[in-house]
Coordinates of C-alpha atoms and ligand atoms in Angstrom, one line a residue:
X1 CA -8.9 -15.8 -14.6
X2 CA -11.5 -17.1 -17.2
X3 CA -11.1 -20.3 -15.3
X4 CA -11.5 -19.5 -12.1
X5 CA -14.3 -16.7 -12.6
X6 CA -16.4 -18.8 -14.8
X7 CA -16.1 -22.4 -13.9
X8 CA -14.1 -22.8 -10.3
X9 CA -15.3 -19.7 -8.1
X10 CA -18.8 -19.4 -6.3
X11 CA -20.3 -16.4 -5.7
X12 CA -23.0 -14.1 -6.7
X13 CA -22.3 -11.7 -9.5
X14 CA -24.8 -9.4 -8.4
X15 CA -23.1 -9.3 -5.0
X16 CA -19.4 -8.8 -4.6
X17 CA -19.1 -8.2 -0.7
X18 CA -22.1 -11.2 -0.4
X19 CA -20.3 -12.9 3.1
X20 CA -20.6 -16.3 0.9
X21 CA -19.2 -16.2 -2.0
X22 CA -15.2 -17.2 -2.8
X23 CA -12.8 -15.1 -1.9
X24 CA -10.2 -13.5 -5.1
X25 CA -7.5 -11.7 -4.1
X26 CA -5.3 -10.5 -6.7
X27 CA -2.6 -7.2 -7.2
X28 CA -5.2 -5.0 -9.6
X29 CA -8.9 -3.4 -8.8
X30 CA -11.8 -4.5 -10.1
X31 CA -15.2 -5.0 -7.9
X32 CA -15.2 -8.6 -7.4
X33 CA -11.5 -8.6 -6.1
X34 CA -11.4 -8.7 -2.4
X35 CA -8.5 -7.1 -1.4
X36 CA -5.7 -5.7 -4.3
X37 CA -2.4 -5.4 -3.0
X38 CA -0.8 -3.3 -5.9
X39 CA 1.9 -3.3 -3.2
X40 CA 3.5 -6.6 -4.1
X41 CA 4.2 -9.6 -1.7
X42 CA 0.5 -8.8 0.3
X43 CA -2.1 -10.3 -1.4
X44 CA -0.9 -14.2 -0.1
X45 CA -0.5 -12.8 3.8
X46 CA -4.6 -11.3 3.3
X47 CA -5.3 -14.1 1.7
X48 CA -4.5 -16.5 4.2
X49 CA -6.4 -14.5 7.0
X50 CA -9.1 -14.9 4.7
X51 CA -9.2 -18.8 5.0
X52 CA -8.0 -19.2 8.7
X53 CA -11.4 -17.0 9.4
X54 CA -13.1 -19.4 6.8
X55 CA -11.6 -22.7 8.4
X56 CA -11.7 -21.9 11.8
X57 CA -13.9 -19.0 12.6
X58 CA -16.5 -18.8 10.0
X59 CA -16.3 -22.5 9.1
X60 CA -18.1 -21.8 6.0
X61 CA -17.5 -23.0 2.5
X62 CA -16.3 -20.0 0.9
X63 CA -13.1 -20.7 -0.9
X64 CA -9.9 -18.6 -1.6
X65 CA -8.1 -18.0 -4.4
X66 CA -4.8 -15.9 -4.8
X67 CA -3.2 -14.8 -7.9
X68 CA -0.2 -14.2 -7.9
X69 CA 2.9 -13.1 -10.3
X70 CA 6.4 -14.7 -10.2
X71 CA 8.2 -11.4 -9.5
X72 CA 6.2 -11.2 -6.5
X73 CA 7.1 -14.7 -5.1
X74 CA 10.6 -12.9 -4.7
X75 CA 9.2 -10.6 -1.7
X76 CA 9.8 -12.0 1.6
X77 CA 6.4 -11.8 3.1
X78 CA 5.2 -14.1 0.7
X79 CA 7.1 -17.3 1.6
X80 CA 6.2 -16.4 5.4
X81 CA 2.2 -16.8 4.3
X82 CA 3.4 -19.7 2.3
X83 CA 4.8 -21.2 6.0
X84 CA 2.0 -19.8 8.0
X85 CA -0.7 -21.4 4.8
X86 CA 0.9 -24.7 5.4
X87 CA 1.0 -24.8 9.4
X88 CA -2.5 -24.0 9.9
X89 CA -3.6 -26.8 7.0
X90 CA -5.7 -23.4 5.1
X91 CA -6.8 -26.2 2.4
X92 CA -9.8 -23.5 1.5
X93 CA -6.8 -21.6 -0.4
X94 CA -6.1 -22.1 -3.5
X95 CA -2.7 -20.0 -4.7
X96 CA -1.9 -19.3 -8.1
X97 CA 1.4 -18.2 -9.4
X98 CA 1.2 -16.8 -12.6
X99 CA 4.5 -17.5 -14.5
X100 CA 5.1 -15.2 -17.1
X101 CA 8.9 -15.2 -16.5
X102 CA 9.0 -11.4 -16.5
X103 CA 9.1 -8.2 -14.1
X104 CA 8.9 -4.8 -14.7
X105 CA 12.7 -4.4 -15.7
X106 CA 13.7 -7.6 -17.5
X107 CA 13.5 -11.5 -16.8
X108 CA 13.0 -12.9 -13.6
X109 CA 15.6 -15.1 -11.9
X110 CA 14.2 -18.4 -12.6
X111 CA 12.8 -17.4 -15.8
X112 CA 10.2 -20.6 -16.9
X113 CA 12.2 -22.7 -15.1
X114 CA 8.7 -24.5 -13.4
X115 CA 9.9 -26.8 -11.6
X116 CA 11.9 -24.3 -9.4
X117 CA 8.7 -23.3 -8.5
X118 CA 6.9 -26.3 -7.6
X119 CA 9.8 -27.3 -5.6
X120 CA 9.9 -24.5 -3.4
X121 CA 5.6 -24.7 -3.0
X122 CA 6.2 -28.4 -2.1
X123 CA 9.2 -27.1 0.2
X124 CA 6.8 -25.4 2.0
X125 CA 4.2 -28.0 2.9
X126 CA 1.5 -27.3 -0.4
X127 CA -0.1 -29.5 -2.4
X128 CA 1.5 -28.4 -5.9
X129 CA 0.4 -28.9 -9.7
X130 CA 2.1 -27.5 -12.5
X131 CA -0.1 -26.3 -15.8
X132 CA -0.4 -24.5 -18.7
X133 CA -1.8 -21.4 -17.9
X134 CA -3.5 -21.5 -21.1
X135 CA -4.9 -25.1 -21.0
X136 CA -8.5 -24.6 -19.9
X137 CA -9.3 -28.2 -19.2
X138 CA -5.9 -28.7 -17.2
X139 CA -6.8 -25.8 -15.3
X140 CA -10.6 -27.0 -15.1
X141 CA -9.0 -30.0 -13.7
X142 CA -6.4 -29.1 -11.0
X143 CA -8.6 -26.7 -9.2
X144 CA -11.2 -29.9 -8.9
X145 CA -8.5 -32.0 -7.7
X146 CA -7.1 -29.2 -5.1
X147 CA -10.7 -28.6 -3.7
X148 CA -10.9 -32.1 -2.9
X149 CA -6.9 -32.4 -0.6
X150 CA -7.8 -32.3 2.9
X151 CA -5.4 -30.6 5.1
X152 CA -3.1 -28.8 2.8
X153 CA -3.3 -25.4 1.0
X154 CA -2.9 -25.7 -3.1
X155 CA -0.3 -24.1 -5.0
X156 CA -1.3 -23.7 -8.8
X157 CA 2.3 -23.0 -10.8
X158 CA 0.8 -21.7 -13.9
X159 CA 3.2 -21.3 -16.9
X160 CA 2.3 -18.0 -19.2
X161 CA 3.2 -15.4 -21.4
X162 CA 3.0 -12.2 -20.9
X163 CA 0.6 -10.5 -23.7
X164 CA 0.1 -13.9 -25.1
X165 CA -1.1 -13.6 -28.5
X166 CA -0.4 -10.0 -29.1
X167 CA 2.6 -9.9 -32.1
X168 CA 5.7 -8.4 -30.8
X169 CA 4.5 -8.0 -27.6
X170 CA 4.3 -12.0 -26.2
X171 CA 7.1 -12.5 -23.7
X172 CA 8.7 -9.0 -24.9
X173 CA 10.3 -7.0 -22.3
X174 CA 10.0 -3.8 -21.5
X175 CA 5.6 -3.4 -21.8
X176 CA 5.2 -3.5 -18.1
X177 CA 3.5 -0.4 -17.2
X178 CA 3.2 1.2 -20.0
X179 CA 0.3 2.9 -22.1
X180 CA -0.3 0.7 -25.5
X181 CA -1.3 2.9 -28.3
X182 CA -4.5 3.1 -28.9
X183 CA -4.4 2.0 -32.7
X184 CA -2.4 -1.1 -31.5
X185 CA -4.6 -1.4 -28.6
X186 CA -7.7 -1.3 -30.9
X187 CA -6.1 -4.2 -33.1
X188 CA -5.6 -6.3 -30.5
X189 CA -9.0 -6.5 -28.8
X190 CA -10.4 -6.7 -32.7
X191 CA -8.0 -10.1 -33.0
X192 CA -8.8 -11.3 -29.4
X193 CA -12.5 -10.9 -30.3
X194 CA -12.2 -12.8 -33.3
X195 CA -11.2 -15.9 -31.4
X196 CA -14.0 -15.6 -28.8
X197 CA -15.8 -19.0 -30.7
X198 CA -19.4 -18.7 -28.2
X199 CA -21.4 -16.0 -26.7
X200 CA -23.0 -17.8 -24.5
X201 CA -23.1 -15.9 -21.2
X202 CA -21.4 -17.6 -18.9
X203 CA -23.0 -17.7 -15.5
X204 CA -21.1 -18.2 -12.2
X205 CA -22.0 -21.1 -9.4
X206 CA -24.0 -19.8 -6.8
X207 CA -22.2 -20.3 -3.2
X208 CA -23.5 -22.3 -0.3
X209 CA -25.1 -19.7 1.9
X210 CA -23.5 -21.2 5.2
X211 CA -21.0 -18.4 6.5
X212 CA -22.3 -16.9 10.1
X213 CA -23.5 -13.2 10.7
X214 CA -20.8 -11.5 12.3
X215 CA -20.9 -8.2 13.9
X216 CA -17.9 -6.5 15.1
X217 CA -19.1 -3.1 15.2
X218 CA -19.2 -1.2 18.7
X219 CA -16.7 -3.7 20.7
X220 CA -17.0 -2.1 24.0
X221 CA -15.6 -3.1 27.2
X222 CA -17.9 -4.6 29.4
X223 CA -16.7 -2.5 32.4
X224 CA -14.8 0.4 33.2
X225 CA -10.7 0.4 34.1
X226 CA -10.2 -1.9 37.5
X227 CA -7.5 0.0 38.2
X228 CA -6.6 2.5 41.4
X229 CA -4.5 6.0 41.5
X230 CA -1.1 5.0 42.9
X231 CA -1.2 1.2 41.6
X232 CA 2.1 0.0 39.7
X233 CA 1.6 -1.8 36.9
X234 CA 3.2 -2.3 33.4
X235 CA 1.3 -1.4 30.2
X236 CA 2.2 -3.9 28.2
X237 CA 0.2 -6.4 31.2
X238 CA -2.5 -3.7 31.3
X239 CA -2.7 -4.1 27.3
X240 CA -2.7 -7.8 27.2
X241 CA -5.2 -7.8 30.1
X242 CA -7.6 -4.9 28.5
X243 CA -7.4 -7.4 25.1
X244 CA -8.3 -10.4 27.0
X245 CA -11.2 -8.3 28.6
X246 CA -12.5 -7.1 25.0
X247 CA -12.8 -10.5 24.2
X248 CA -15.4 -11.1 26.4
X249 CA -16.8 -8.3 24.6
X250 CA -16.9 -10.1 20.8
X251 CA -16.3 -13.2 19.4
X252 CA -14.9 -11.3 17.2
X253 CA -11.8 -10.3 19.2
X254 CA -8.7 -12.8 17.9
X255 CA -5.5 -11.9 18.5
X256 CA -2.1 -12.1 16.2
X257 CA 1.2 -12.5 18.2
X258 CA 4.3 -13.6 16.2
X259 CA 6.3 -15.7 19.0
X260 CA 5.9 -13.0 21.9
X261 CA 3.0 -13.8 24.1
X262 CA 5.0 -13.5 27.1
X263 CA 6.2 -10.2 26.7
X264 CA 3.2 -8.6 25.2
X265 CA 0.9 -10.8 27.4
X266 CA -1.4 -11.6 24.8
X267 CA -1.1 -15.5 26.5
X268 CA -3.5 -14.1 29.4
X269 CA -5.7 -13.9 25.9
X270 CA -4.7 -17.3 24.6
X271 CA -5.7 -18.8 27.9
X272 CA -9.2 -17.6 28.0
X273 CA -9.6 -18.0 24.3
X274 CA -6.9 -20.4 22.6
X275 CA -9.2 -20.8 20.1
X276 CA -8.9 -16.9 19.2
X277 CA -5.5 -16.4 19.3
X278 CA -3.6 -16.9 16.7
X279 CA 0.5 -17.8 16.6
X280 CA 2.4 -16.3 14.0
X281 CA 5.9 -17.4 14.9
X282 CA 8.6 -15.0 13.8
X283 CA 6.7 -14.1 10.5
X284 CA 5.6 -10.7 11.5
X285 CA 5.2 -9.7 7.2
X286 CA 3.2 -12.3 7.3
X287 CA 1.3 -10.9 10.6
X288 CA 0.3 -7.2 9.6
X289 CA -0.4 -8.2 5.5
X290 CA -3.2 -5.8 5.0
X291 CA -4.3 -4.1 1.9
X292 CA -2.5 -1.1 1.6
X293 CA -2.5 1.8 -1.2
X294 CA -0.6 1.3 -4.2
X295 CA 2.6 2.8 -3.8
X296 CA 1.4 6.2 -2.6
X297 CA 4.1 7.2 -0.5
X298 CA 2.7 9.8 2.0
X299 CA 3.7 8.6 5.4
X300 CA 7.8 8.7 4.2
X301 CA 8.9 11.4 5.6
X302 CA 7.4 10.8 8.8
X303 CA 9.1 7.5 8.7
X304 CA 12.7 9.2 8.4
X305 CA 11.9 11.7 10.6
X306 CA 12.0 9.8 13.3
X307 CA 15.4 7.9 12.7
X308 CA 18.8 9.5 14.9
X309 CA 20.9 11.4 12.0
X310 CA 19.2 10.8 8.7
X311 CA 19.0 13.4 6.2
X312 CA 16.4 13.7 4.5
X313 CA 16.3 15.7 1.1
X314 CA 13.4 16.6 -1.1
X315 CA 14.8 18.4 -4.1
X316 CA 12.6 20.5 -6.2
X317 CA 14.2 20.4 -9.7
X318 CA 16.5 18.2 -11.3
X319 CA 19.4 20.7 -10.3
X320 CA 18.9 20.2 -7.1
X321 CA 18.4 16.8 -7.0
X322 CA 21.8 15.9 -8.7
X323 CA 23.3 18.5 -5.6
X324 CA 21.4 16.4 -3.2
X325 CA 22.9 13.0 -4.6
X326 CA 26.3 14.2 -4.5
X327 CA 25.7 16.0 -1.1
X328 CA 24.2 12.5 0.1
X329 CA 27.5 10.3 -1.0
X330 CA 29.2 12.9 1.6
X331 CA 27.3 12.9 4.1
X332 CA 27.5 10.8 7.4
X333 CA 24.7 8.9 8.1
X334 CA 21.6 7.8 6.3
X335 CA 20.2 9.5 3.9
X336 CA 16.9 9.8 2.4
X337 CA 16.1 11.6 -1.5
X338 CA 12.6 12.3 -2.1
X339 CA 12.3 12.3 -6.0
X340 CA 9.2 13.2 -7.9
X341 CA 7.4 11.2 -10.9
X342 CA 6.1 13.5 -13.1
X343 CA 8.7 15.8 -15.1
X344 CA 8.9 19.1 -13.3
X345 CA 10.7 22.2 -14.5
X346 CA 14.3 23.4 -14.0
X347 CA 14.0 26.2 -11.6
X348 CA 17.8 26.7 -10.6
X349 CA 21.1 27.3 -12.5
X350 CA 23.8 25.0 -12.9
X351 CA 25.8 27.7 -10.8
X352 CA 23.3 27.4 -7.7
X353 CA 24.8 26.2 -4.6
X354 CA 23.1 23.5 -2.1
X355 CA 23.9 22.7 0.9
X356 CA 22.2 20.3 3.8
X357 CA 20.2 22.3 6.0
X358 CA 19.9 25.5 3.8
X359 CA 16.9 25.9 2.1
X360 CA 16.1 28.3 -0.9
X361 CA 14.0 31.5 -0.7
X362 CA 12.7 31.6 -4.1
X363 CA 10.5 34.3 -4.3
X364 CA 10.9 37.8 -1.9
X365 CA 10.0 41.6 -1.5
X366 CA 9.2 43.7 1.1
X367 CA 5.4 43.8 1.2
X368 CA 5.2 40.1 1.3
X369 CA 2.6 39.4 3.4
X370 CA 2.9 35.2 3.8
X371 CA 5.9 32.6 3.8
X372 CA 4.9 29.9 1.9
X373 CA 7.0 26.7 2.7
X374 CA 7.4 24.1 0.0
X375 CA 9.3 21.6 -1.3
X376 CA 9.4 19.3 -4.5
X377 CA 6.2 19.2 -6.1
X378 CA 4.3 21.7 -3.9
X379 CA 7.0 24.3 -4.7
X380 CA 5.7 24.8 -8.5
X381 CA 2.1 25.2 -6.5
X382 CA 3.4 28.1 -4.2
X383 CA 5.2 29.5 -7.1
X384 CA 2.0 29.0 -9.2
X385 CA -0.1 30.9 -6.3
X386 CA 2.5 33.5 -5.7
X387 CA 1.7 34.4 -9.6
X388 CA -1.6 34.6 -9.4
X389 CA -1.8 36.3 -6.1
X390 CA 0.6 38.9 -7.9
X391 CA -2.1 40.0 -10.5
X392 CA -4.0 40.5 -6.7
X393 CA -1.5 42.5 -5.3
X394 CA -1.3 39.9 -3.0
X395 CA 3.0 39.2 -2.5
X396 CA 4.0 35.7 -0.7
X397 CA 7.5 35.2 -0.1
X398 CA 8.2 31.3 -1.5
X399 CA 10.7 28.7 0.5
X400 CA 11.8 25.7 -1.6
X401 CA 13.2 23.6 1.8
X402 CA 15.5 21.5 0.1
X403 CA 16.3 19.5 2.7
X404 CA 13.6 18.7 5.6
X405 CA 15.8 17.3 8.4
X406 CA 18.0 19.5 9.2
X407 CA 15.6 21.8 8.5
X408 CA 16.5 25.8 8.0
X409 CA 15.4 27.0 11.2
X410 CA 16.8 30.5 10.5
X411 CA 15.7 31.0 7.0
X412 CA 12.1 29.9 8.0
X413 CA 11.9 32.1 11.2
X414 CA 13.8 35.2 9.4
X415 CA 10.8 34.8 6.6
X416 CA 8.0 34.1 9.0
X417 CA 9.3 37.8 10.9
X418 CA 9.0 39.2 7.4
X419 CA 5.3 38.3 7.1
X420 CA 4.6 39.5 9.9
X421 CA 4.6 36.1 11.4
X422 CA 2.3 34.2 8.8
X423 CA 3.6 31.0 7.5
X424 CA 1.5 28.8 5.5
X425 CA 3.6 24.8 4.7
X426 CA 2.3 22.9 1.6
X427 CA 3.1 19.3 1.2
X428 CA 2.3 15.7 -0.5
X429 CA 2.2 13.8 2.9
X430 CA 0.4 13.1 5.6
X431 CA 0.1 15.9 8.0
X432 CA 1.3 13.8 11.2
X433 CA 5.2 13.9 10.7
X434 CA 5.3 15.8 7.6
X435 CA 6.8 19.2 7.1
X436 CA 4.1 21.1 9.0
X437 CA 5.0 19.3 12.0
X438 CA 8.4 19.9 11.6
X439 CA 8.2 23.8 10.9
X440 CA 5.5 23.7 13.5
X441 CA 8.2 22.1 15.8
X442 CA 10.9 24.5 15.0
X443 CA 9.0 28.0 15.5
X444 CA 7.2 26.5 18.9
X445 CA 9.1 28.9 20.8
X446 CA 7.9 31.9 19.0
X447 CA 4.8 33.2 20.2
X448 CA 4.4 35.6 17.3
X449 CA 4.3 32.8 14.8
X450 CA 1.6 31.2 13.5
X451 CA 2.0 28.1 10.8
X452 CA -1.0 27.1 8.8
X453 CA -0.5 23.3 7.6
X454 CA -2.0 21.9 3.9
X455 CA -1.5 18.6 3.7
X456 CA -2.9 15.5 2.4
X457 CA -5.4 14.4 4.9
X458 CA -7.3 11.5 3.6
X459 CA -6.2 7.7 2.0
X460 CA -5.7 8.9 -1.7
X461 CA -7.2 7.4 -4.8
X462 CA -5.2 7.0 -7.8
X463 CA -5.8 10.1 -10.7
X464 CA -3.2 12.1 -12.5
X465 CA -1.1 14.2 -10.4
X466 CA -2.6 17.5 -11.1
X467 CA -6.4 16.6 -10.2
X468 CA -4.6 14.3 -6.8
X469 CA -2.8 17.9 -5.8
X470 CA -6.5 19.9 -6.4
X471 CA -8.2 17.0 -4.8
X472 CA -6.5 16.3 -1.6
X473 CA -5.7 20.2 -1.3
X474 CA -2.6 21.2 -2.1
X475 CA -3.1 22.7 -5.2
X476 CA -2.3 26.5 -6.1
X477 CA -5.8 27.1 -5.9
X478 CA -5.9 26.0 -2.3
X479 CA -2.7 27.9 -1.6
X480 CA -4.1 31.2 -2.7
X481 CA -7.4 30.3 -0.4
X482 CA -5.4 30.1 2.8
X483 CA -3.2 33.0 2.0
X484 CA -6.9 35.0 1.7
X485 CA -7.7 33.3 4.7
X486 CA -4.6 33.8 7.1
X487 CA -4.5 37.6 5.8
X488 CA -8.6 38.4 7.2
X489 CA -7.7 36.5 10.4
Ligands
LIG501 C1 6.6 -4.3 -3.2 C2 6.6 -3.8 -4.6 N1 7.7 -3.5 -5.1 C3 7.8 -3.0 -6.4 C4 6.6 -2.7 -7.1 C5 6.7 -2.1 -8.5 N2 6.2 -3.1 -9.5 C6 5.0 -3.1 -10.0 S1 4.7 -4.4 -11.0 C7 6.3 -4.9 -10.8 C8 6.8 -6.2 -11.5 C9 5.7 -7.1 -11.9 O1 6.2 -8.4 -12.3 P1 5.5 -9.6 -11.7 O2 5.4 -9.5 -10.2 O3 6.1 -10.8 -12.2 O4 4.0 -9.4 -12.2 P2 3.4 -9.6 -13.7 O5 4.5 -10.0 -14.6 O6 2.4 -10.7 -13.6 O7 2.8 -8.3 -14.0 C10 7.0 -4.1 -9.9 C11 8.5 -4.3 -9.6 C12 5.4 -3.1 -6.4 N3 4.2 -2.9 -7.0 N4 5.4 -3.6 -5.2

């Protein structure tokens, strides 16, 4: 990193989005990274549109530079940008792959075994060296030598060790991920300091300042539909057609296809523009690599929705959720168990009974006024608000749903005529798909019904789980405010 920050990349500290600098992508945040892919096996697909726009659309002098990890290199996706790197000749890309011979669990496959490595990167069409990852002037050296190979992208196989250095932790297992105490922490940034041997600031290259201003905001058609009532067309010609027509529009218009220009008719695109259209072959990873949110999973539910027979469970506690692995080993079909992170309390007894489809009513009288639907995390929420809305007077009946598809039609609609028709759903997913939609769809029918919906509505940032549920709004206190709410209405 020192390396490449310091002596190889050129950019302009002040300015990390400046459209001339070198490009860094790399797994982890910081302001001068491009694009972190904390979802691993991305970064080399984002990286490589990065240099196709440098080589062929920009055709600027902006570098980039990819680091990678070894237990990535095992994700699919990354050997189809590795193909894709190679093919198009991206030698402004520099990849790194940082070989530190261990994952998150254990060891890696090849371990330190380098020349694995270099084989596979030469396999695929790169032009390889193997260093020390610690050897500065090695380093210094091959990242000279690859900005100087014409026609081929670099692979950099750097061997490392994980918390190099640090005693008992270099090439120890089981540190990925987790918290170092701070004493220790303290100790080692006190022994790395006392090796730092200059303080001399070290100042970045400035970049050539040749990229082009591009503009791809407001990309409007240049016309309005040429199309007349009663015409008979397909949509995927109309598509292709309406694609070709918005490149007229913008340069800026290029389009991906992974081997299928003739059924999506993105060729009537290629053949106005072949230098726009990019073929991906059958690498379609490769194709959509875009930067995504760490490992936020807010869209799964949605995603199992939508598949014929799959169950999907959500247990609460960690009762229910050995009932719903023994449920799922029985059950025909695919199943899907939504488990939570952060320890959560036990909330049934060992005598409870689960089934699929049958969901829990956890908290009831006869003035509630409000079903609130839950299930996992938002659960302890509703149970949470139910408490406090007690000490109002204020009585919400509580639904733990157990499982979401099948869903507990009955129980929800039996509740939801109990409170006079009010149901409020609280979940940690996107609302499109979620469990709002799903209650929404069952109680459709009902004209007396109405379903209020909290869900997470925006792209999440990461935070502990407690300010994330307050944030994105599905925390108690947001429960309690749209009970309030329902009730004046
Ligand atoms: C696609 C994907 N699967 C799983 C994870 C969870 N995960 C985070 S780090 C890691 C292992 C990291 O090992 P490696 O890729 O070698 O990186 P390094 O040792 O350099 O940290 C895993 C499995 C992830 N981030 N992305």
């Amino acid at each position: 990193m020192s390396v490449l920050l310091f002596y190889v990349m050129k950019y302009k500290q002040s300015e990390p989005e400046n459209p001339d600098n070198d490009r860094f992508v790399l797994a982890k945040r910081l302001s001068f990274v491009d694009v972190a892919t904390g979802w691993l096996g991305q970064g080399l697909g984002v990286a490589c549109g990065m240099a196709y726009t440098g080589k062929y659309f920009d055709r600027a002098s902006y570098r980039v530079f990819c680091l990678m990890s070894d237990g990535e290199s095992s994700e699919g996706s990354v050997w189809e940008a590795m193909a894709f790197a190679s093919y198009y000749s991206l030698d402004n890309l520099v990849a790194i792959f940082d070989v530190n011979r261990l994952g998150h669990s254990g060891a890696l496959p090849a371990e330190h075994c380098i020349d694995i490595y270099q084989r596979r990167c030469e396999a695929f069409g790169w032009n390889t060296y193997v260093v020390d990852g610690r050897d500065v002037e090695a380093l210094c050296q091959v990242f000279w030598q690859a900005s100087q190979v014409k026609h081929k992208p670099t692979a950099v196989v750097a061997k490392t060790f994980k918390g190099r250095g640090a005693p008992s932790i270099e090439d120890a297992e089981s540190w990925h991920g987790k918290p170092m105490p701070t004493e220790r922490a303290d100790a080692i940034i006190k022994l790395i300091e006392s090796q730092i041997e200059t303080n001399r600031n070290l100042e970045p290259q400035l970049p050539i300042e040749d990229s082009p201003e591009v503009n791809i905001t407001d990309v409007r058609m240049t016309s309005p539909p040429d199309y007349r009532v009663g015409d008979k067309i397909a949509t995927r010609k109309a598509c292709g057609l309406a694609l070709a027509k918005l490149g007229h529009a913008n340069n800026r218009v290029i389009v991906l296809d992974g081997d299928t220009k003739y059924s999506t008719f993105s060729e009537i695109f290629n053949k106005e523009y072949p230098e726009r259209f990019i073929e991906c072959f059958m690498a379609e990873q490769n194709m959509v690599s875009e930067d995504g949110v760490s490992q936020m999973a807010l869209e799964d539910i949605a995603m199992f929705r939508t598949i014929p027979k799959c169950t999907i469970f959500y247990p609460t506690d960690a009762v229910s959720t050995e009932h719903a692995v023994a449920l799922a080993a029985n059950a025909k079909g695919m199943c899907f168990i939504r488990t939570t992170r952060p320890e959560t309390m036990v909330i049934y007894t060992p005598q409870e009974r689960f089934e699929i489809g049958q969901a829990k009513v956890l908290r009831h009288c006869v003035s509630d006024k409000v079903t609130v639907i839950g299930a996992g995390i938002t659960v302890y929420e509703a149970l949470a608000a139910a408490d406090e809305l007690l000490k109002q007077d204020i009585f919400i009946r509580v639904i733990d749903l157990f499982t979401i598809k099948p869903l507990d039609v009955a129980t929800i609609i039996s509740s939801a005529k109990a409170t006079e028709g009010r149901i409020i759903t609280v979940e940690d997913h996107y609302p499109q798909g979620g469990i709002g939609e799903a209650v929404c769809a069952a109680v459709s029918m009902d004209p007396d019904i109405q379903v209020h919906s909290l869900a997470v509505s925006g792209v999440p940032q990461s935070g502990k789980p407690e300010e994330l549920l307050d944030m994105y709004g599905i925390s108690a206190r947001h429960i309690i405010v749209a009970v309030k709410c329902m009730l004046l209405n």
